[in-house]
Amino acid sequence: MTPPAYIGIDPDSLSGTICTLSPQGGKPTTRRFDVTADGLQQCVSYLRSIPDPVIGIEGKAGYATAFERAFAQAGIPYYSLPAFRVDSVRKGLLGENKNNAHDAAAVAHAVRNLSAAQSLEIYRGHFDEDQRGLRILTRTRQRLMGQQTALKNALRIGVYDASPELAMFFADQHPSDEGYSYCLAVIRLFKNNPDVLSWKQSSDEELLLL
């Protein structure tokens, strides 16, 4: 049985560098494909020209997404290797001299090593467009929630710096709700009476009417 060719891909924002370890040995070959419709199609055609390639990509999602999507659509199996797997091989083989070609070669060697140790299957790639979109939405929501919390805290601090008594008044009126009602009340007060200095002269009843 002819041994397979092991292929490593180092993706970046503009292209992917591919290193091929031939089953016949010899010097590895390196090619580069742009992250464009034509470039990805050329990459797929190149991989299809190699009998039974074992393909590894450094990382998952991010820069690798374009290649993952292209391979999934073309029915080409691949493996997604975490960075630590690639780094350990690259340092052992190539030292600290890091570049795209060296990283692609390290991925190819890592794939070969893991295959020989029968430990490659856990890294088999699975591309799901819906799940990828859901993860993006989840990360976006988490980021927005963090920004929202920071803004709520900044508003509370600003009110307290202006008047600790006013801050306590709003806190008493809106003790829970994670600060949403508190912030809405302050924003409504700003809208109805932008003169912050006059707030201190207003009674509790007057503030409630604003």
Tab-separated table of C-alpha atoms in Angstrom:
chain	number	residue	atom	x	y	z
A	1	MET	CA	0.000	0.000	0.000
A	2	THR	CA	1.384	3.364	-1.024
A	3	PRO	CA	1.749	5.730	1.947
A	4	PRO	CA	-0.300	8.940	1.710
A	5	ALA	CA	0.958	12.449	1.121
A	6	TYR	CA	0.770	14.581	4.248
A	7	ILE	CA	-0.298	18.161	3.700
A	8	GLY	CA	-0.118	21.093	6.088
A	9	ILE	CA	-1.940	24.395	5.638
A	10	ASP	CA	-1.060	27.620	7.430
A	11	PRO	CA	-3.913	30.086	6.806
A	12	ASP	CA	-3.823	33.842	7.225
A	13	SER	CA	-6.203	36.652	6.342
A	14	LEU	CA	-5.176	36.800	2.677
A	15	SER	CA	-3.926	33.365	1.730
A	16	GLY	CA	-3.039	29.856	2.766
A	17	THR	CA	0.454	28.375	2.553
A	18	ILE	CA	0.441	24.649	1.777
A	19	CYS	CA	3.304	22.256	2.417
A	20	THR	CA	3.181	18.771	0.886
A	21	LEU	CA	5.274	15.886	2.200
A	22	SER	CA	5.501	13.420	-0.671
A	23	PRO	CA	5.153	9.707	0.143
A	24	GLN	CA	8.286	9.179	-1.962
A	25	GLY	CA	10.261	11.436	0.343
A	26	GLY	CA	12.457	14.208	-0.959
A	27	LYS	CA	12.173	17.914	-0.353
A	28	PRO	CA	8.721	19.168	0.698
A	29	THR	CA	6.911	21.370	-1.799
A	30	THR	CA	5.296	24.645	-0.800
A	31	ARG	CA	2.511	26.495	-2.566
A	32	ARG	CA	0.362	29.499	-1.744
A	33	PHE	CA	-3.311	30.062	-2.563
A	34	ASP	CA	-5.198	33.328	-2.136
A	35	VAL	CA	-8.350	33.486	-0.047
A	36	THR	CA	-10.507	34.335	-3.066
A	37	ALA	CA	-13.067	32.306	-5.001
A	38	ASP	CA	-10.473	31.517	-7.679
A	39	GLY	CA	-7.700	30.880	-5.179
A	40	LEU	CA	-9.774	28.478	-3.103
A	41	GLN	CA	-10.928	26.631	-6.223
A	42	GLN	CA	-7.292	26.270	-7.319
A	43	CYS	CA	-6.463	24.945	-3.862
A	44	VAL	CA	-9.256	22.366	-4.069
A	45	SER	CA	-8.108	21.320	-7.551
A	46	TYR	CA	-4.540	20.951	-6.324
A	47	LEU	CA	-5.565	18.768	-3.387
A	48	ARG	CA	-7.762	16.633	-5.619
A	49	SER	CA	-4.775	15.994	-7.861
A	50	ILE	CA	-2.993	14.237	-4.971
A	51	PRO	CA	-4.029	10.614	-4.301
A	52	ASP	CA	-5.502	10.165	-0.798
A	53	PRO	CA	-3.952	13.223	0.866
A	54	VAL	CA	-4.043	13.599	4.641
A	55	ILE	CA	-4.699	17.300	5.180
A	56	GLY	CA	-4.164	19.348	8.306
A	57	ILE	CA	-5.028	22.993	8.928
A	58	GLU	CA	-3.517	25.009	11.734
A	59	GLY	CA	-6.311	26.277	13.937
A	60	LYS	CA	-10.057	26.186	13.669
A	61	ALA	CA	-12.444	28.914	12.485
A	62	GLY	CA	-10.898	32.393	12.213
A	63	TYR	CA	-8.415	32.440	9.332
A	64	ALA	CA	-9.111	28.759	8.662
A	65	THR	CA	-12.816	29.333	7.952
A	66	ALA	CA	-12.482	29.961	4.200
A	67	PHE	CA	-10.531	26.727	3.712
A	68	GLU	CA	-12.829	24.730	6.004
A	69	ARG	CA	-15.851	25.906	4.038
A	70	ALA	CA	-14.226	25.175	0.662
A	71	PHE	CA	-13.153	21.680	1.735
A	72	ALA	CA	-16.573	20.882	3.206
A	73	GLN	CA	-18.299	21.965	0.005
A	74	ALA	CA	-15.849	19.920	-2.071
A	75	GLY	CA	-16.133	16.855	0.170
A	76	ILE	CA	-12.448	16.922	1.076
A	77	PRO	CA	-11.713	15.575	4.583
A	78	TYR	CA	-9.298	17.543	6.754
A	79	TYR	CA	-8.021	17.801	10.310
A	80	SER	CA	-7.947	20.928	12.455
A	81	LEU	CA	-4.795	20.996	14.572
A	82	PRO	CA	-4.516	23.256	17.622
A	83	ALA	CA	-1.639	25.712	17.667
A	84	PHE	CA	0.228	23.950	20.481
A	85	ARG	CA	0.513	20.795	18.349
A	86	VAL	CA	2.024	22.787	15.502
A	87	ASP	CA	4.331	24.884	17.705
A	88	SER	CA	5.897	21.871	19.378
A	89	VAL	CA	6.701	20.271	16.014
A	90	ARG	CA	7.933	23.509	14.449
A	91	LYS	CA	10.329	24.237	17.301
A	92	GLY	CA	11.652	20.691	17.214
A	93	LEU	CA	12.183	20.669	13.455
A	94	LEU	CA	12.808	24.272	12.504
A	95	GLY	CA	13.713	26.154	15.648
A	96	GLU	CA	12.342	29.604	16.433
A	97	ASN	CA	12.412	30.869	12.834
A	98	LYS	CA	8.662	31.279	12.347
A	99	ASN	CA	7.107	32.036	8.969
A	100	ASN	CA	4.217	30.753	6.874
A	101	ALA	CA	6.246	28.141	5.023
A	102	HIS	CA	7.728	26.767	8.239
A	103	ASP	CA	4.327	26.723	9.916
A	104	ALA	CA	2.793	24.835	6.973
A	105	ALA	CA	5.655	22.331	7.094
A	106	ALA	CA	5.144	21.920	10.837
A	107	VAL	CA	1.435	21.185	10.274
A	108	ALA	CA	2.308	18.541	7.671
A	109	HIS	CA	4.825	16.884	10.008
A	110	ALA	CA	2.367	17.074	12.910
A	111	VAL	CA	-0.303	15.357	10.811
A	112	ARG	CA	2.151	12.627	9.875
A	113	ASN	CA	3.264	12.137	13.475
A	114	LEU	CA	-0.291	11.996	14.806
A	115	SER	CA	-1.325	9.602	12.052
A	116	ALA	CA	1.565	7.286	12.882
A	117	ALA	CA	0.558	7.384	16.559
A	118	GLN	CA	-3.082	6.748	15.605
A	119	SER	CA	-4.038	9.948	17.404
A	120	LEU	CA	-5.212	12.019	14.454
A	121	GLU	CA	-8.910	11.178	14.361
A	122	ILE	CA	-9.839	13.388	17.325
A	123	TYR	CA	-8.852	16.399	15.211
A	124	ARG	CA	-11.093	15.569	12.249
A	125	GLY	CA	-12.655	18.771	10.964
A	126	HIS	CA	-16.384	19.397	10.861
A	127	PHE	CA	-17.720	22.545	9.236
A	128	ASP	CA	-21.285	23.563	10.033
A	129	GLU	CA	-22.328	26.943	8.629
A	130	ASP	CA	-25.298	27.273	11.006
A	131	GLN	CA	-23.243	26.403	14.082
A	132	ARG	CA	-20.486	28.783	12.963
A	133	GLY	CA	-23.037	31.585	12.619
A	134	LEU	CA	-24.500	30.778	16.037
A	135	ARG	CA	-21.048	30.960	17.645
A	136	ILE	CA	-20.477	34.352	16.028
A	137	LEU	CA	-23.812	35.620	17.346
A	138	THR	CA	-23.034	34.258	20.816
A	139	ARG	CA	-19.641	35.983	20.917
A	140	THR	CA	-21.222	39.223	19.683
A	141	ARG	CA	-23.887	39.045	22.380
A	142	GLN	CA	-21.282	38.416	25.071
A	143	ARG	CA	-19.266	41.399	23.868
A	144	LEU	CA	-22.335	43.653	23.828
A	145	MET	CA	-23.367	42.473	27.290
A	146	GLY	CA	-19.908	43.331	28.581
A	147	GLN	CA	-20.114	46.797	27.031
A	148	GLN	CA	-23.587	47.264	28.487
A	149	THR	CA	-22.365	46.369	31.975
A	150	ALA	CA	-19.447	48.785	31.651
A	151	LEU	CA	-21.791	51.595	30.577
A	152	LYS	CA	-24.217	50.893	33.457
A	153	ASN	CA	-21.347	50.982	35.949
A	154	ALA	CA	-19.997	54.206	34.446
A	155	LEU	CA	-23.434	55.834	34.704
A	156	ARG	CA	-23.822	54.794	38.343
A	157	ILE	CA	-20.340	56.097	39.188
A	158	GLY	CA	-21.086	59.376	37.409
A	159	VAL	CA	-24.305	59.883	39.376
A	160	TYR	CA	-22.555	59.039	42.652
A	161	ASP	CA	-19.703	61.457	41.911
A	162	ALA	CA	-22.253	64.198	41.188
A	163	SER	CA	-24.345	63.486	44.275
A	164	PRO	CA	-24.056	60.483	46.623
A	165	GLU	CA	-27.498	61.313	48.011
A	166	LEU	CA	-29.039	61.229	44.532
A	167	ALA	CA	-27.309	57.928	43.810
A	168	MET	CA	-28.760	56.457	47.004
A	169	PHE	CA	-32.195	57.771	46.053
A	170	PHE	CA	-32.114	56.051	42.679
A	171	ALA	CA	-30.762	52.859	44.250
A	172	ASP	CA	-33.630	52.818	46.751
A	173	GLN	CA	-36.174	53.348	43.984
A	174	HIS	CA	-34.683	50.610	41.783
A	175	PRO	CA	-33.097	47.988	44.073
A	176	SER	CA	-32.963	45.100	41.587
A	177	ASP	CA	-33.363	44.534	37.832
A	178	GLU	CA	-29.550	44.403	37.401
A	179	GLY	CA	-29.491	48.184	37.158
A	180	TYR	CA	-31.680	48.491	34.061
A	181	SER	CA	-34.470	50.484	35.741
A	182	TYR	CA	-31.871	52.567	37.583
A	183	CYS	CA	-30.174	53.542	34.334
A	184	LEU	CA	-33.457	54.195	32.537
A	185	ALA	CA	-34.520	56.484	35.359
A	186	VAL	CA	-31.277	58.466	35.179
A	187	ILE	CA	-31.499	58.708	31.373
A	188	ARG	CA	-35.128	59.866	31.619
A	189	LEU	CA	-34.057	62.493	34.161
A	190	PHE	CA	-31.320	63.691	31.812
A	191	LYS	CA	-33.877	63.958	29.008
A	192	ASN	CA	-36.448	65.883	31.033
A	193	ASN	CA	-33.997	68.066	32.954
A	194	PRO	CA	-30.461	68.282	31.502
A	195	ASP	CA	-29.408	70.728	34.237
A	196	VAL	CA	-27.629	68.269	36.516
A	197	LEU	CA	-26.827	70.906	39.123
A	198	SER	CA	-30.549	71.493	39.702
A	199	TRP	CA	-31.087	67.851	40.643
A	200	LYS	CA	-29.605	68.410	44.092
A	201	GLN	CA	-32.176	71.121	44.790
A	202	SER	CA	-35.088	68.873	43.751
A	203	SER	CA	-37.071	66.949	46.334
A	204	ASP	CA	-37.639	63.210	46.058
A	205	GLU	CA	-41.193	63.866	44.921
A	206	GLU	CA	-40.026	66.267	42.230
A	207	LEU	CA	-37.439	63.788	40.975
A	208	LEU	CA	-40.092	61.099	40.701
A	209	LEU	CA	-42.230	63.436	38.572
A	210	LEU	CA	-39.410	64.231	36.139
